[in-house]
GROMACS .gro file of C-alpha atoms in nm:
model
  338
    1MET     CA    1   0.001   0.021  -0.013
    2ARG     CA    2   0.273   0.211   0.085
    3ALA     CA    3   0.460   0.186  -0.238
    4ALA     CA    4   0.151   0.207  -0.455
    5ALA     CA    5   0.036   0.515  -0.273
    6CYS     CA    6   0.363   0.725  -0.337
    7LEU     CA    7   0.374   0.596  -0.678
    8VAL     CA    8   0.065   0.791  -0.759
    9PRO     CA    9   0.257   1.137  -0.723
   10THR     CA   10   0.524   1.019  -0.879
   11LEU     CA   11   0.364   0.935  -1.188
   12LEU     CA   12   0.157   1.221  -1.253
   13THR     CA   13   0.505   1.414  -1.199
   14LEU     CA   14   0.632   1.242  -1.486
   15ALA     CA   15   0.315   1.249  -1.690
   16GLY     CA   16   0.278   1.657  -1.607
   17PRO     CA   17   0.534   1.796  -1.863
   18ALA     CA   18   0.428   1.549  -2.159
   19THR     CA   19   0.058   1.702  -2.121
   20ALA     CA   20   0.116   2.046  -1.966
   21GLN     CA   21   0.113   2.318  -2.258
   22GLU     CA   22   0.413   2.526  -2.263
   23HIS     CA   23   0.359   2.828  -2.061
   24GLY     CA   24   0.660   3.074  -2.076
   25ASP     CA   25   0.738   3.318  -1.805
   26LEU     CA   26   0.363   3.333  -1.637
   27LEU     CA   27   0.476   3.667  -1.444
   28GLN     CA   28   0.600   3.839  -1.747
   29ALA     CA   29   0.287   3.718  -1.947
   30PRO     CA   30   0.152   4.002  -2.167
   31GLU     CA   31  -0.207   3.926  -2.049
   32ARG     CA   32  -0.133   3.921  -1.665
   33ILE     CA   33  -0.296   4.150  -1.451
   34GLU     CA   34  -0.019   4.232  -1.160
   35TRP     CA   35  -0.127   4.438  -0.824
   36GLU     CA   36   0.016   4.507  -0.505
   37VAL     CA   37  -0.193   4.258  -0.312
   38GLY     CA   38  -0.049   4.357   0.042
   39GLY     CA   39   0.203   4.368   0.312
   40LEU     CA   40   0.366   4.217   0.582
   41TYR     CA   41   0.346   4.488   0.892
   42GLU     CA   42   0.570   4.493   1.184
   43GLY     CA   43   0.334   4.617   1.460
   44ARG     CA   44   0.428   4.764   1.839
   45PHE     CA   45   0.227   4.826   2.154
   46PRO     CA   46   0.293   5.124   2.368
   47ASP     CA   47   0.448   4.875   2.612
   48GLY     CA   48   0.738   4.804   2.355
   49ARG     CA   49   0.589   4.433   2.287
   50PRO     CA   50   0.572   4.352   1.873
   51PHE     CA   51   0.374   4.174   1.670
   52GLN     CA   52   0.331   4.096   1.329
   53VAL     CA   53   0.013   4.094   1.065
   54ALA     CA   54  -0.020   4.000   0.694
   55LEU     CA   55  -0.287   4.246   0.556
   56ALA     CA   56  -0.447   4.191   0.204
   57TYR     CA   57  -0.552   4.502   0.013
   58PRO     CA   58  -0.827   4.531  -0.207
   59ALA     CA   59  -0.834   4.346  -0.521
   60PRO     CA   60  -0.837   4.462  -0.856
   61GLY     CA   61  -1.171   4.367  -1.056
   62SER     CA   62  -1.221   4.110  -1.301
   63LEU     CA   63  -0.956   3.868  -1.170
   64PRO     CA   64  -0.972   3.525  -1.289
   65GLY     CA   65  -1.092   3.198  -1.061
   66ASP     CA   66  -0.988   3.268  -0.656
   67ALA     CA   67  -0.689   3.507  -0.724
   68ALA     CA   68  -0.887   3.786  -0.568
   69LYS     CA   69  -0.856   3.590  -0.240
   70ILE     CA   70  -0.515   3.520  -0.301
   71MET     CA   71  -0.380   3.694   0.008
   72ASP     CA   72  -0.477   3.581   0.340
   73ASN     CA   73  -0.532   3.818   0.644
   74ALA     CA   74  -0.311   3.710   0.962
   75TYR     CA   75  -0.118   3.788   1.268
   76TRP     CA   76   0.107   3.650   1.540
   77PHE     CA   77   0.334   3.729   1.836
   78PRO     CA   78   0.714   3.644   1.758
   79ARG     CA   79   0.771   3.529   2.158
   80ASP     CA   80   0.506   3.261   2.157
   81TYR     CA   81   0.481   3.197   1.748
   82THR     CA   82   0.494   2.815   1.678
   83GLY     CA   83   0.456   2.848   1.299
   84LYS     CA   84   0.055   2.866   1.291
   85ALA     CA   85  -0.067   3.210   1.216
   86ARG     CA   86  -0.413   3.300   1.328
   87SER     CA   87  -0.644   3.408   1.061
   88LEU     CA   88  -0.814   3.727   1.067
   89GLU     CA   89  -1.140   3.789   0.903
   90MET     CA   90  -1.234   4.125   0.733
   91LEU     CA   91  -1.529   4.285   0.902
   92GLU     CA   92  -1.727   4.590   0.756
   93ALA     CA   93  -1.550   4.916   0.798
   94PRO     CA   94  -1.573   5.264   0.683
   95ALA     CA   95  -1.377   5.390   0.391
   96GLY     CA   96  -0.980   5.422   0.474
   97VAL     CA   97  -1.041   5.173   0.796
   98THR     CA   98  -0.984   4.802   0.791
   99HIS     CA   99  -1.179   4.623   1.096
  100LEU     CA  100  -1.078   4.251   1.122
  101ALA     CA  101  -1.174   3.986   1.394
  102PRO     CA  102  -0.952   3.682   1.489
  103LEU     CA  103  -1.084   3.327   1.416
  104LEU     CA  104  -1.109   3.024   1.618
  105ASP     CA  105  -0.974   2.699   1.532
  106SER     CA  106  -1.370   2.629   1.492
  107GLY     CA  107  -1.409   2.900   1.248
  108ALA     CA  108  -1.576   3.103   1.450
  109GLN     CA  109  -1.514   3.480   1.540
  110ALA     CA  110  -1.283   3.569   1.839
  111PRO     CA  111  -1.412   3.828   2.073
  112GLU     CA  112  -1.117   4.011   2.005
  113ARG     CA  113  -1.074   4.300   1.724
  114PHE     CA  114  -0.849   4.474   1.501
  115SER     CA  115  -0.903   4.829   1.378
  116ILE     CA  116  -0.606   4.939   1.153
  117ALA     CA  117  -0.544   5.294   0.901
  118LEU     CA  118  -0.268   5.264   0.688
  119ASP     CA  119  -0.120   5.580   0.534
  120ALA     CA  120  -0.172   5.687   0.149
  121GLY     CA  121   0.137   5.470   0.052
  122ARG     CA  122   0.045   5.183   0.258
  123HIS     CA  123   0.403   5.217   0.387
  124ALA     CA  124   0.298   5.244   0.797
  125GLY     CA  125  -0.010   5.318   0.993
  126LYS     CA  126  -0.171   5.305   1.313
  127GLY     CA  127  -0.441   5.110   1.477
  128SER     CA  128  -0.606   4.961   1.807
  129TRP     CA  129  -0.691   4.627   1.959
  130THR     CA  130  -0.951   4.548   2.146
  131GLN     CA  131  -1.039   4.275   2.398
  132GLU     CA  132  -1.391   4.194   2.632
  133GLU     CA  133  -1.253   4.037   2.944
  134PRO     CA  134  -1.098   4.231   3.097
  135ALA     CA  135  -1.235   4.490   2.878
  136LYS     CA  136  -0.960   4.699   2.740
  137THR     CA  137  -0.791   4.878   2.402
  138LEU     CA  138  -0.443   4.921   2.309
  139PRO     CA  139  -0.325   5.152   2.044
  140PHE     CA  140  -0.056   5.041   1.839
  141SER     CA  141   0.148   5.165   1.524
  142LEU     CA  142   0.209   4.975   1.219
  143LYS     CA  143   0.572   4.965   0.990
  144ARG     CA  144   0.552   4.773   0.674
  145ILE     CA  145   0.840   4.515   0.664
  146VAL     CA  146   0.768   4.327   0.343
  147ALA     CA  147   0.592   4.419   0.008
  148TYR     CA  148   0.389   4.142  -0.149
  149ARG     CA  149   0.254   4.173  -0.523
  150ALA     CA  150   0.036   3.915  -0.705
  151VAL     CA  151  -0.021   3.800  -1.102
  152ALA     CA  152  -0.315   3.654  -1.224
  153VAL     CA  153  -0.345   3.502  -1.622
  154THR     CA  154  -0.587   3.322  -1.819
  155ARG     CA  155  -0.601   3.167  -2.142
  156PRO     CA  156  -0.725   2.904  -2.346
  157SER     CA  157  -0.618   2.572  -2.224
  158PRO     CA  158  -0.497   2.359  -2.499
  159GLN     CA  159  -0.541   1.987  -2.317
  160ALA     CA  160  -0.903   2.105  -2.223
  161GLN     CA  161  -1.001   2.220  -2.574
  162ALA     CA  162  -0.849   1.892  -2.699
  163GLU     CA  163  -1.101   1.725  -2.509
  164GLY     CA  164  -1.363   1.910  -2.600
  165SER     CA  165  -1.415   2.181  -2.311
  166ASP     CA  166  -1.402   2.550  -2.281
  167GLN     CA  167  -1.232   2.516  -1.936
  168PRO     CA  168  -0.953   2.780  -1.924
  169PHE     CA  169  -0.614   2.756  -1.784
  170VAL     CA  170  -0.574   2.994  -1.501
  171PHE     CA  171  -0.266   3.088  -1.286
  172SER     CA  172  -0.217   3.314  -0.984
  173ALA     CA  173   0.079   3.366  -0.787
  174VAL     CA  174   0.126   3.604  -0.473
  175PHE     CA  175   0.487   3.676  -0.383
  176PRO     CA  176   0.689   3.936  -0.200
  177VAL     CA  177   0.955   4.170  -0.312
  178PHE     CA  178   1.255   4.224  -0.131
  179GLY     CA  179   1.503   4.447  -0.395
  180ASP     CA  180   1.772   4.201  -0.335
  181LYS     CA  181   1.901   4.063  -0.620
  182VAL     CA  182   1.987   3.707  -0.430
  183LEU     CA  183   1.630   3.703  -0.272
  184ASP     CA  184   1.411   3.799  -0.533
  185ALA     CA  185   1.557   3.542  -0.768
  186TRP     CA  186   1.470   3.273  -0.606
  187VAL     CA  187   1.131   3.391  -0.487
  188ARG     CA  188   1.033   3.469  -0.864
  189ASP     CA  189   1.141   3.121  -0.979
  190MET     CA  190   0.912   2.922  -0.713
  191ALA     CA  191   0.606   3.199  -0.779
  192GLY     CA  192   0.641   3.144  -1.156
  193ARG     CA  193   0.631   2.768  -1.181
  194CYS     CA  194   0.345   2.581  -1.351
  195ASP     CA  195   0.347   2.258  -1.518
  196ALA     CA  196  -0.017   2.215  -1.499
  197ASP     CA  197  -0.273   2.274  -1.840
  198THR     CA  198  -0.576   2.378  -1.582
  199GLU     CA  199  -0.503   2.548  -1.295
  200CYS     CA  200  -0.192   2.655  -1.088
  201THR     CA  201  -0.203   2.910  -0.780
  202ASN     CA  202   0.161   2.979  -0.652
  203LYS     CA  203   0.225   3.116  -0.300
  204VAL     CA  204   0.554   3.211  -0.177
  205LEU     CA  205   0.493   3.360   0.201
  206VAL     CA  206   0.715   3.505   0.464
  207ARG     CA  207   0.670   3.243   0.790
  208TRP     CA  208   0.930   3.442   0.989
  209HIS     CA  209   1.128   3.758   0.932
  210SER     CA  210   1.327   3.944   1.214
  211LYS     CA  211   1.661   4.161   1.221
  212GLY     CA  212   1.900   3.856   1.160
  213GLN     CA  213   1.682   3.614   0.982
  214LEU     CA  214   1.431   3.529   0.706
  215SER     CA  215   1.212   3.215   0.639
  216LEU     CA  216   1.017   3.197   0.318
  217ASP     CA  217   0.771   2.912   0.267
  218ALA     CA  218   0.664   2.854  -0.100
  219SER     CA  219   0.355   2.621  -0.172
  220ALA     CA  220   0.215   2.529  -0.546
  221TRP     CA  221  -0.169   2.391  -0.575
  222THR     CA  222  -0.195   2.236  -0.934
  223PHE     CA  223  -0.509   2.088  -1.125
  224GLY     CA  224  -0.473   1.902  -1.442
  225PHE     CA  225  -0.814   1.869  -1.688
  226GLY     CA  226  -0.968   1.562  -1.564
  227ALA     CA  227  -0.764   1.497  -1.279
  228ALA     CA  228  -0.964   1.323  -1.006
  229HIS     CA  229  -0.805   1.589  -0.754
  230GLY     CA  230  -0.528   1.879  -0.736
  231ASN     CA  231  -0.159   1.814  -0.646
  232TYR     CA  232  -0.008   2.022  -0.340
  233GLY     CA  233   0.402   2.041  -0.307
  234SER     CA  234   0.592   2.309  -0.083
  235SER     CA  235   0.951   2.398  -0.049
  236MET     CA  236   1.116   2.625   0.230
  237ARG     CA  237   1.440   2.838   0.245
  238HIS     CA  238   1.609   3.028   0.503
  239TYR     CA  239   1.835   3.300   0.521
  240ALA     CA  240   2.058   3.468   0.783
  241LEU     CA  241   2.033   3.871   0.726
  242GLY     CA  242   2.322   3.962   0.916
  243GLY     CA  243   2.608   4.228   0.813
  244GLY     CA  244   2.362   4.323   0.514
  245LYS     CA  245   2.361   4.035   0.323
  246ALA     CA  246   2.127   3.769   0.273
  247VAL     CA  247   2.300   3.429   0.285
  248HIS     CA  248   2.102   3.089   0.239
  249THR     CA  249   2.109   2.865   0.555
  250ARG     CA  250   2.073   2.500   0.578
  251PHE     CA  251   1.903   2.259   0.871
  252THR     CA  252   2.218   2.174   1.008
  253GLY     CA  253   2.284   2.571   1.072
  254PHE     CA  254   2.003   2.518   1.307
  255VAL     CA  255   2.051   2.121   1.459
  256ASP     CA  256   2.357   1.946   1.526
  257ALA     CA  257   2.418   1.695   1.212
  258GLY     CA  258   2.578   1.428   1.429
  259THR     CA  259   2.416   1.116   1.458
  260ALA     CA  260   2.306   1.174   1.835
  261CYS     CA  261   2.075   1.432   1.734
  262ARG     CA  262   1.955   1.298   1.431
  263GLU     CA  263   1.810   1.001   1.606
  264LYS     CA  264   1.693   1.198   1.901
  265VAL     CA  265   1.474   1.439   1.657
  266SER     CA  266   1.382   1.155   1.432
  267ALA     CA  267   1.237   0.979   1.723
  268ALA     CA  268   1.031   1.271   1.823
  269LEU     CA  269   0.899   1.375   1.485
  270VAL     CA  270   0.817   0.952   1.478
  271ALA     CA  271   0.642   0.949   1.776
  272ARG     CA  272   0.441   1.303   1.704
  273LEU     CA  273   0.353   1.186   1.345
  274ALA     CA  274   0.218   0.874   1.474
  275ALA     CA  275   0.000   1.035   1.777
  276GLN     CA  276  -0.155   1.222   1.481
  277GLY     CA  277  -0.274   0.874   1.315
  278LEU     CA  278  -0.045   0.968   1.011
  279SER     CA  279  -0.026   0.659   0.791
  280TRP     CA  280   0.361   0.630   0.711
  281ALA     CA  281   0.494   0.823   1.027
  282GLU     CA  282   0.843   0.655   1.010
  283GLN     CA  283   0.901   0.819   0.689
  284GLY     CA  284   0.903   1.158   0.900
  285ALA     CA  285   1.244   1.077   1.035
  286LEU     CA  286   1.531   1.304   0.935
  287ASP     CA  287   1.691   1.192   0.622
  288VAL     CA  288   2.088   1.269   0.590
  289PHE     CA  289   2.066   1.317   0.216
  290LYS     CA  290   1.727   1.507   0.244
  291GLU     CA  291   1.680   1.859   0.375
  292PRO     CA  292   1.330   1.892   0.587
  293LYS     CA  293   1.095   2.151   0.556
  294PHE     CA  294   1.081   2.351   0.891
  295ILE     CA  295   1.073   2.663   1.010
  296PRO     CA  296   1.302   2.776   1.300
  297LEU     CA  297   1.132   3.008   1.524
  298PRO     CA  298   1.244   3.170   1.912
  299SER     CA  299   1.014   2.854   2.086
  300GLY     CA  300   1.144   2.571   1.845
  301ILE     CA  301   1.159   2.452   1.478
  302GLU     CA  302   0.820   2.342   1.300
  303PHE     CA  303   0.828   2.077   1.030
  304HIS     CA  304   0.607   2.020   0.754
  305TRP     CA  305   0.543   1.777   0.540
  306ASP     CA  306   0.327   1.747   0.159
  307PRO     CA  307   0.074   1.487   0.081
  308TYR     CA  308   0.198   1.139   0.045
  309GLU     CA  309   0.513   1.198   0.233
  310VAL     CA  310   0.386   1.045   0.565
  311GLY     CA  311   0.038   1.016   0.526
  312SER     CA  312  -0.231   0.992   0.227
  313PHE     CA  313  -0.363   1.282   0.031
  314ALA     CA  314  -0.682   1.254   0.253
  315GLN     CA  315  -0.436   1.304   0.566
  316GLY     CA  316  -0.345   1.644   0.428
  317ILE     CA  317  -0.010   1.856   0.511
  318PRO     CA  318   0.084   1.771   0.839
  319SER     CA  319   0.321   1.925   1.078
  320VAL     CA  320   0.510   1.873   1.412
  321PHE     CA  321   0.627   2.168   1.642
  322LEU     CA  322   0.943   2.060   1.870
  323THR     CA  323   1.000   2.294   2.151
  324ARG     CA  324   1.332   2.412   2.246
  325ALA     CA  325   1.344   2.161   2.553
  326GLU     CA  326   1.265   1.866   2.301
  327LEU     CA  327   1.543   2.023   2.117
  328GLU     CA  328   1.773   2.056   2.385
  329GLY     CA  329   2.127   1.970   2.315
  330CYS     CA  330   2.114   1.999   1.961
  331VAL     CA  331   1.970   2.317   1.886
  332ARG     CA  332   2.131   2.670   1.805
  333ASN     CA  333   2.114   3.015   1.623
  334LEU     CA  334   1.703   3.000   1.670
  335PRO     CA  335   1.566   3.343   1.618
  336HIS     CA  336   1.507   3.586   1.896
  337GLY     CA  337   1.144   3.693   1.973
  338GLY     CA  338   1.185   4.082   1.989
   0.00000   0.00000   0.00000
């Protein structure tokens, strides 16, 4: 069963280029719609406590598919961030003001509220955070630290037309812009990839940003004509930012590469995956020849796996967070929480 399940995405990958149309540089396609889709902001409360919030800007009209929703609103507090940002739902508000409600894991709105007003250039802003119990409202300032752009393209799909369908090809991508040659080259390469003939949705998102470190998460969701379901894949990349230059850093820059540490971390990962009921939890062990997907954070490291890596497609996109204590003796160079 394990071998057969793993063979499915492999065959899909091998078959993809043979059936997918040649798209060219989609990020520069003449018919593209490109816009400033949002920004990542650092907020500060009066006591200096920081938080970060990703804000989506109003989308232009006539976008194909779900491109208008490609940027999510979310926030996190760096000191206790474990890799899962809290989603924010946009509420009705007067012009020039954004009202947002945090969402619980159940999807219901939490009682807290954010009210935000950005300046004309969206480079900075101010706002307030209100909670019910105990009742209090705190002001905060905002400064944009990363700008996001998006591209959407729609055109006829030769594969669909060959099958007698008028279903179009739809591509959409959201990605940060840094103004750094090394960073932007990798970001645009990941954002512009597409080997499907019906739909590609690419997201390159900042998962951690501090004075000394940047972590990026690039994901791609693709759908081929006539396929039973879409396919998902991801890649993560990390950069040390000290000295004014972005330097690519690997897993061994954060976790000792020795056998004892590799076995310790692997055992913890496999146990946590098994506790989640993943079908192939043992495949979550560290592989000396393969870079894991991970996000180094102040309080530990979050690990990710794509569908079919440690479980079936229906089991989704698993993750495990290991704390500093669980990584004791093996971890180093984790970022500071601010």
